[in-house]
Amino acid sequence: MGTYAVTGSASGMGREAAEKLRAAGHTVIGVDLADAEVTADLSTPEGRRVAAGQVLDLADGRLDGAVLAAGLGPVPGRESVIARVNYLGVVELLRAWRVALAAAGNAKVVVLSSNSTTTTPAVPRRTVRALLAGDPDRAVRSVRLLGRAAAPMVYAGSKIALSHWVRRTAVLPDWAGSGIRLNALAPGAIRTPLLERQLADASAAKAVRSFPVPAGGYGEPAQLADWVVFMLSDSANFLVGSVVFVDGGSDAYFRAESWPRPVPFRGLARYLWRMRSFGAR
Ligand code: NAI
């Protein structure tokens, strides 16, 4: 049986995933604002430092896996917290846990992304770039003139930056080469307290209800937790740097031709360079 760190373990998908892991006999070290083995506020540098350190202490320096589910939805006025929890609250913890994950030899990590990455139009590139550069203040400034649209932009931007970070990082020698399988799960609207709060707000509810979902309705947190558990299992040994969409078809509805796509002619030089540098490692 293994030891797993789960952030956002007190609610929604993180809670369901933690319960399923515990039911299978694993040890779960939950991280959340309350009701968790480690209570910490991932929106602050100190909270992230405490969370990273206490998990390592409780895990005795070896983690078989991690689920990064703590996060906020696109709540107007909370842009700064969204940027910090959704992006830094994942990336900083995983950097701190990398050695403990490598120590397990076959560790798996599932990061909660979102289908807002591909279905939110016109997310500024500079918002994503600022987050990837580790500058949440610049990310928030980049959308300050957008009024109520700022929060969805920071939310989608945080999940785009996170997905790009996952894909860049997953393939590195320190990660894939050290036996760690790092992937992201991108849900659509899932019936959790996060969604219930959106549905309780008239204008957010209108946007959620009118959003195209070919399968109809909402996903259930227990279904998404099954995907998480699967992505932590040996069946996922060959899954690296993937962003798995479980969203009732919204991404496919809007973006059927966006991916897969062949490498464009102007990307050939970079492609060939990557071919050569991989062989030289
Ligand atoms: P939830 O609101 O039910 O659970 C999120 C958990 O994160 C809560 O227990 C909360 O206390 C914790 N959290 C929030 N801020 C924190 C902080 N500063 N420090 C520590 N913990 C904090 O949300 P849900 O729906 O389970 O979401 C899980 C993840 O999935 C989030 O990253 C969310 O962005 C993502 N997601 C959710 C979707 C949905 O429709 N529910 C859709 C797509 C992605």
Tab-separated table of C-alpha atoms and ligand atoms in Angstrom:
chain	number	residue	atom	x	y	z
A	1	MET	CA	0.000	0.000	0.000
A	2	GLY	CA	1.212	3.501	-0.818
A	3	THR	CA	1.336	6.993	0.624
A	4	TYR	CA	-0.426	9.758	-1.317
A	5	ALA	CA	-0.616	13.517	-0.811
A	6	VAL	CA	-3.973	15.034	-1.792
A	7	THR	CA	-4.527	18.801	-1.775
A	8	GLY	CA	-8.092	20.054	-1.606
A	9	SER	CA	-8.891	16.868	0.328
A	10	ALA	CA	-11.751	18.409	2.329
A	11	SER	CA	-14.196	18.915	-0.543
A	12	GLY	CA	-15.311	17.942	-4.032
A	13	MET	CA	-13.041	15.892	-6.279
A	14	GLY	CA	-10.054	15.961	-3.891
A	15	ARG	CA	-12.224	14.588	-1.109
A	16	GLU	CA	-13.684	11.826	-3.304
A	17	ALA	CA	-10.203	10.839	-4.528
A	18	ALA	CA	-8.875	10.767	-0.943
A	19	GLU	CA	-11.799	8.586	0.181
A	20	LYS	CA	-11.272	6.117	-2.674
A	21	LEU	CA	-7.537	5.880	-1.957
A	22	ARG	CA	-8.181	5.309	1.761
A	23	ALA	CA	-10.839	2.696	0.959
A	24	ALA	CA	-8.242	0.842	-1.140
A	25	GLY	CA	-5.952	0.726	1.895
A	26	HIS	CA	-3.549	3.561	1.067
A	27	THR	CA	-2.360	6.260	3.460
A	28	VAL	CA	-3.575	9.716	2.454
A	29	ILE	CA	-2.027	12.945	3.686
A	30	GLY	CA	-4.679	15.549	2.979
A	31	VAL	CA	-3.895	19.246	2.636
A	32	ASP	CA	-6.628	21.875	2.933
A	33	LEU	CA	-7.671	25.046	4.749
A	34	ALA	CA	-9.372	22.876	7.415
A	35	ASP	CA	-10.387	19.230	8.076
A	36	ALA	CA	-7.134	17.770	6.753
A	37	GLU	CA	-3.961	16.126	8.082
A	38	VAL	CA	-2.090	19.274	7.035
A	39	THR	CA	-3.953	22.569	7.350
A	40	ALA	CA	-2.373	25.303	5.266
A	41	ASP	CA	-3.397	28.247	3.114
A	42	LEU	CA	-1.913	27.612	-0.323
A	43	SER	CA	-2.491	31.231	-1.359
A	44	THR	CA	0.489	32.371	0.758
A	45	PRO	CA	4.206	31.550	0.389
A	46	GLU	CA	4.312	30.530	4.064
A	47	GLY	CA	1.277	28.244	3.663
A	48	ARG	CA	2.825	26.546	0.646
A	49	ARG	CA	6.129	26.115	2.491
A	50	VAL	CA	4.386	24.609	5.542
A	51	ALA	CA	2.232	22.309	3.381
A	52	ALA	CA	5.216	21.064	1.384
A	53	GLY	CA	7.333	20.452	4.506
A	54	GLN	CA	4.672	18.841	6.695
A	55	VAL	CA	3.665	16.418	3.950
A	56	LEU	CA	7.301	15.368	3.509
A	57	ASP	CA	7.645	14.851	7.289
A	58	LEU	CA	4.449	12.782	7.501
A	59	ALA	CA	5.410	10.759	4.401
A	60	ASP	CA	8.886	10.095	5.756
A	61	GLY	CA	10.464	11.381	2.537
A	62	ARG	CA	8.714	8.952	0.159
A	63	LEU	CA	5.533	9.601	-1.808
A	64	ASP	CA	3.891	7.055	-4.099
A	65	GLY	CA	1.781	9.758	-5.634
A	66	ALA	CA	0.034	13.085	-5.341
A	67	VAL	CA	-3.271	14.610	-6.366
A	68	LEU	CA	-3.292	18.396	-6.704
A	69	ALA	CA	-6.971	19.337	-6.445
A	70	ALA	CA	-7.001	22.439	-4.224
A	71	GLY	CA	-8.283	25.312	-6.282
A	72	LEU	CA	-10.838	28.049	-6.729
A	73	GLY	CA	-13.366	28.647	-9.474
A	74	PRO	CA	-13.637	31.886	-11.496
A	75	VAL	CA	-14.951	34.031	-8.620
A	76	PRO	CA	-14.987	37.795	-9.381
A	77	GLY	CA	-12.771	39.740	-6.972
A	78	ARG	CA	-10.633	36.700	-6.043
A	79	GLU	CA	-8.254	36.938	-9.031
A	80	SER	CA	-5.109	37.225	-6.909
A	81	VAL	CA	-6.019	34.172	-4.785
A	82	ILE	CA	-7.038	32.163	-7.875
A	83	ALA	CA	-3.662	32.807	-9.515
A	84	ARG	CA	-1.772	31.837	-6.366
A	85	VAL	CA	-3.688	28.717	-5.297
A	86	ASN	CA	-4.425	27.302	-8.760
A	87	TYR	CA	-0.908	27.771	-10.148
A	88	LEU	CA	1.683	28.303	-7.380
A	89	GLY	CA	-0.218	25.984	-5.019
A	90	VAL	CA	0.485	23.158	-7.450
A	91	VAL	CA	3.859	23.968	-8.967
A	92	GLU	CA	5.671	24.910	-5.740
A	93	LEU	CA	4.396	21.838	-3.903
A	94	LEU	CA	5.349	19.471	-6.706
A	95	ARG	CA	8.853	20.976	-6.955
A	96	ALA	CA	9.258	20.441	-3.213
A	97	TRP	CA	7.963	16.845	-3.411
A	98	ARG	CA	9.917	15.742	-6.512
A	99	VAL	CA	12.698	13.951	-4.637
A	100	ALA	CA	10.183	12.113	-2.424
A	101	LEU	CA	8.208	11.091	-5.531
A	102	ALA	CA	11.376	9.871	-7.261
A	103	ALA	CA	12.239	7.866	-4.125
A	104	ALA	CA	9.138	5.705	-4.710
A	105	GLY	CA	10.461	4.589	-8.110
A	106	ASN	CA	7.072	4.493	-9.845
A	107	ALA	CA	5.157	7.496	-8.535
A	108	LYS	CA	2.151	9.064	-10.234
A	109	VAL	CA	0.915	12.639	-10.036
A	110	VAL	CA	-2.491	13.925	-11.143
A	111	VAL	CA	-2.970	17.690	-11.420
A	112	LEU	CA	-6.520	19.073	-11.707
A	113	SER	CA	-6.653	21.300	-14.764
A	114	SER	CA	-9.943	22.247	-16.474
A	115	ASN	CA	-11.619	22.304	-19.869
A	116	SER	CA	-11.697	26.088	-19.450
A	117	THR	CA	-8.147	25.824	-20.899
A	118	THR	CA	-9.573	25.264	-24.381
A	119	THR	CA	-13.128	26.572	-24.131
A	120	THR	CA	-12.582	30.064	-22.665
A	121	PRO	CA	-12.070	32.462	-25.570
A	122	ALA	CA	-9.388	35.163	-25.757
A	123	VAL	CA	-7.355	34.371	-22.642
A	124	PRO	CA	-4.418	36.815	-22.935
A	125	ARG	CA	-1.102	35.121	-23.623
A	126	ARG	CA	0.582	37.555	-21.261
A	127	THR	CA	-1.562	36.239	-18.378
A	128	VAL	CA	-0.319	32.713	-19.030
A	129	ARG	CA	3.282	33.887	-19.528
A	130	ALA	CA	3.224	35.834	-16.253
A	131	LEU	CA	2.102	32.748	-14.339
A	132	LEU	CA	4.676	30.501	-15.980
A	133	ALA	CA	7.237	33.123	-14.918
A	134	GLY	CA	5.954	32.751	-11.333
A	135	ASP	CA	4.511	36.298	-11.195
A	136	PRO	CA	0.815	36.153	-10.118
A	137	ASP	CA	0.659	39.947	-9.584
A	138	ARG	CA	1.628	40.572	-13.220
A	139	ALA	CA	-0.968	37.973	-14.302
A	140	VAL	CA	-3.699	39.799	-12.388
A	141	ARG	CA	-2.550	43.210	-13.682
A	142	SER	CA	-2.753	41.873	-17.245
A	143	VAL	CA	-6.571	41.598	-16.990
A	144	ARG	CA	-7.336	44.503	-14.618
A	145	LEU	CA	-9.376	46.435	-17.210
A	146	LEU	CA	-11.752	43.564	-17.920
A	147	GLY	CA	-14.161	44.022	-14.994
A	148	ARG	CA	-16.173	40.841	-14.258
A	149	ALA	CA	-14.395	39.037	-17.111
A	150	ALA	CA	-11.078	39.285	-15.237
A	151	ALA	CA	-11.775	36.288	-12.971
A	152	PRO	CA	-12.593	33.812	-15.810
A	153	MET	CA	-9.443	34.997	-17.625
A	154	VAL	CA	-7.216	34.460	-14.578
A	155	TYR	CA	-8.955	31.140	-13.873
A	156	ALA	CA	-8.495	29.811	-17.417
A	157	GLY	CA	-5.012	31.375	-17.558
A	158	SER	CA	-4.017	29.586	-14.347
A	159	LYS	CA	-5.161	26.230	-15.732
A	160	ILE	CA	-3.479	26.834	-19.127
A	161	ALA	CA	-0.196	27.734	-17.402
A	162	LEU	CA	-0.569	24.672	-15.183
A	163	SER	CA	-1.203	22.357	-18.151
A	164	HIS	CA	1.789	23.772	-20.027
A	165	TRP	CA	3.949	23.382	-16.913
A	166	VAL	CA	2.775	19.760	-16.542
A	167	ARG	CA	3.590	18.934	-20.177
A	168	ARG	CA	6.988	20.652	-20.119
A	169	THR	CA	7.966	19.163	-16.772
A	170	ALA	CA	6.593	15.632	-17.182
A	171	VAL	CA	9.063	14.716	-19.935
A	172	LEU	CA	12.225	15.889	-18.151
A	173	PRO	CA	14.876	13.421	-16.979
A	174	ASP	CA	14.197	14.464	-13.355
A	175	TRP	CA	10.542	13.476	-13.771
A	176	ALA	CA	9.763	10.844	-16.457
A	177	GLY	CA	13.403	9.757	-16.279
A	178	SER	CA	13.101	9.295	-12.510
A	179	GLY	CA	10.015	7.091	-12.731
A	180	ILE	CA	7.476	9.852	-11.986
A	181	ARG	CA	4.385	9.930	-14.199
A	182	LEU	CA	3.004	13.482	-14.204
A	183	ASN	CA	-0.335	14.129	-15.946
A	184	ALA	CA	-3.337	16.432	-15.789
A	185	LEU	CA	-7.061	15.781	-15.689
A	186	ALA	CA	-9.258	18.450	-17.332
A	187	PRO	CA	-12.860	18.194	-16.118
A	188	GLY	CA	-15.853	20.085	-17.436
A	189	ALA	CA	-18.616	21.173	-15.039
A	190	ILE	CA	-18.619	18.695	-12.140
A	191	ARG	CA	-21.259	18.791	-9.407
A	192	THR	CA	-19.055	19.816	-6.461
A	193	PRO	CA	-19.389	22.644	-3.905
A	194	LEU	CA	-17.322	24.793	-6.333
A	195	LEU	CA	-19.994	24.368	-9.030
A	196	GLU	CA	-22.851	24.709	-6.535
A	197	ARG	CA	-21.444	28.130	-5.543
A	198	GLN	CA	-21.417	29.168	-9.209
A	199	LEU	CA	-24.996	27.950	-9.641
A	200	ALA	CA	-26.052	30.029	-6.622
A	201	ASP	CA	-24.925	33.233	-8.396
A	202	ALA	CA	-27.477	34.363	-11.004
A	203	SER	CA	-25.073	35.533	-13.732
A	204	ALA	CA	-22.551	32.698	-13.215
A	205	ALA	CA	-25.429	30.170	-13.210
A	206	LYS	CA	-26.696	31.524	-16.536
A	207	ALA	CA	-23.239	31.087	-18.086
A	208	VAL	CA	-22.868	27.537	-16.704
A	209	ARG	CA	-26.379	26.435	-17.764
A	210	SER	CA	-26.101	27.825	-21.295
A	211	PHE	CA	-22.658	26.299	-21.927
A	212	PRO	CA	-22.713	23.572	-24.627
A	213	VAL	CA	-22.236	20.065	-23.178
A	214	PRO	CA	-22.978	17.393	-25.838
A	215	ALA	CA	-23.479	14.676	-23.183
A	216	GLY	CA	-25.777	17.012	-21.202
A	217	GLY	CA	-25.833	17.738	-17.483
A	218	TYR	CA	-22.873	17.713	-15.132
A	219	GLY	CA	-20.204	15.206	-14.189
A	220	GLU	CA	-20.160	13.662	-10.722
A	221	PRO	CA	-17.140	14.032	-8.402
A	222	ALA	CA	-17.022	10.262	-7.783
A	223	GLN	CA	-16.621	9.650	-11.551
A	224	LEU	CA	-13.713	12.071	-11.733
A	225	ALA	CA	-12.168	10.470	-8.651
A	226	ASP	CA	-12.271	7.125	-10.507
A	227	TRP	CA	-10.226	8.749	-13.287
A	228	VAL	CA	-7.777	10.071	-10.704
A	229	VAL	CA	-7.375	6.639	-9.111
A	230	PHE	CA	-6.900	5.068	-12.557
A	231	MET	CA	-4.236	7.660	-13.424
A	232	LEU	CA	-2.455	6.753	-10.154
A	233	SER	CA	-2.506	3.028	-10.960
A	234	ASP	CA	0.016	0.825	-12.786
A	235	SER	CA	-2.306	0.958	-15.818
A	236	ALA	CA	-1.031	4.534	-16.239
A	237	ASN	CA	2.678	3.577	-16.299
A	238	PHE	CA	2.946	4.764	-19.927
A	239	LEU	CA	0.909	7.954	-19.465
A	240	VAL	CA	3.238	10.977	-19.391
A	241	GLY	CA	2.433	14.674	-19.876
A	242	SER	CA	-1.146	14.021	-20.980
A	243	VAL	CA	-4.061	16.346	-20.335
A	244	VAL	CA	-7.085	14.038	-20.143
A	245	PHE	CA	-10.398	15.801	-20.875
A	246	VAL	CA	-13.482	14.433	-19.091
A	247	ASP	CA	-15.986	17.128	-19.956
A	248	GLY	CA	-19.058	15.678	-21.661
A	249	GLY	CA	-17.718	16.720	-25.068
A	250	SER	CA	-17.473	20.534	-24.754
A	251	ASP	CA	-13.813	20.671	-25.785
A	252	ALA	CA	-14.480	18.457	-28.832
A	253	TYR	CA	-17.562	20.540	-29.706
A	254	PHE	CA	-15.614	23.795	-29.828
A	255	ARG	CA	-12.168	22.600	-30.898
A	256	ALA	CA	-12.459	19.364	-32.941
A	257	GLU	CA	-9.691	20.329	-35.388
A	258	SER	CA	-7.346	22.103	-32.956
A	259	TRP	CA	-5.683	18.859	-31.905
A	260	PRO	CA	-4.166	16.506	-33.024
A	261	ARG	CA	-2.318	18.561	-35.621
A	262	PRO	CA	0.873	17.813	-37.513
A	263	VAL	CA	4.009	19.829	-36.724
A	264	PRO	CA	3.748	22.929	-38.963
A	265	PHE	CA	6.532	23.689	-41.452
A	266	ARG	CA	7.711	26.659	-39.360
A	267	GLY	CA	8.101	24.337	-36.352
A	268	LEU	CA	10.402	21.886	-38.143
A	269	ALA	CA	13.712	23.321	-36.939
A	270	ARG	CA	12.618	23.047	-33.299
A	271	TYR	CA	11.273	19.532	-33.909
A	272	LEU	CA	14.555	18.347	-35.438
A	273	TRP	CA	16.533	19.984	-32.640
A	274	ARG	CA	14.434	18.124	-30.066
A	275	MET	CA	14.947	14.808	-31.949
A	276	ARG	CA	18.694	15.287	-31.865
A	277	SER	CA	18.976	16.554	-28.289
A	278	PHE	CA	16.915	13.606	-26.977
A	279	GLY	CA	19.327	11.102	-28.484
A	280	ALA	CA	22.271	12.986	-26.955
A	281	ARG	CA	20.913	12.847	-23.378
B	1	NAI	P1	-14.161	22.308	-4.205
B	1	NAI	O1	-14.405	23.748	-3.944
B	1	NAI	O2	-15.229	21.336	-3.896
B	1	NAI	O3	-12.816	21.841	-3.474
B	1	NAI	C1	-11.649	22.608	-3.556
B	1	NAI	C2	-10.867	22.452	-2.276
B	1	NAI	O4	-9.710	23.321	-2.381
B	1	NAI	C3	-11.649	22.908	-1.022
B	1	NAI	O5	-11.619	21.898	-0.009
B	1	NAI	C4	-10.950	24.155	-0.582
B	1	NAI	O6	-10.962	24.378	0.825
B	1	NAI	C5	-9.526	23.914	-1.122
B	1	NAI	N1	-8.823	25.191	-1.196
B	1	NAI	C6	-9.266	26.329	-1.780
B	1	NAI	N2	-8.419	27.341	-1.527
B	1	NAI	C7	-7.424	26.820	-0.783
B	1	NAI	C8	-6.263	27.386	-0.180
B	1	NAI	N3	-5.977	28.708	-0.259
B	1	NAI	N4	-5.431	26.575	0.520
B	1	NAI	C9	-5.722	25.252	0.650
B	1	NAI	N5	-6.819	24.674	0.124
B	1	NAI	C10	-7.664	25.454	-0.563
B	1	NAI	O7	-13.729	22.245	-5.738
B	1	NAI	P2	-13.719	21.045	-6.822
B	1	NAI	O8	-14.800	21.310	-7.763
B	1	NAI	O9	-13.579	19.740	-6.188
B	1	NAI	O10	-12.362	21.434	-7.590
B	1	NAI	C11	-11.150	20.688	-7.514
B	1	NAI	C12	-10.248	21.178	-8.614
B	1	NAI	O11	-10.857	20.911	-9.870
B	1	NAI	C13	-9.990	22.676	-8.574
B	1	NAI	O12	-8.632	22.909	-8.910
B	1	NAI	C14	-10.902	23.223	-9.665
B	1	NAI	O13	-10.393	24.407	-10.235
B	1	NAI	C15	-10.891	22.076	-10.651
B	1	NAI	N6	-12.065	22.033	-11.542
B	1	NAI	C16	-13.343	21.980	-11.034
B	1	NAI	C17	-14.410	21.913	-11.900
B	1	NAI	C18	-15.824	21.803	-11.430
B	1	NAI	O14	-16.751	21.988	-12.246
B	1	NAI	N7	-16.100	21.508	-10.177
B	1	NAI	C19	-14.215	21.947	-13.359
B	1	NAI	C20	-12.833	21.982	-13.780
B	1	NAI	C21	-11.805	22.029	-12.895
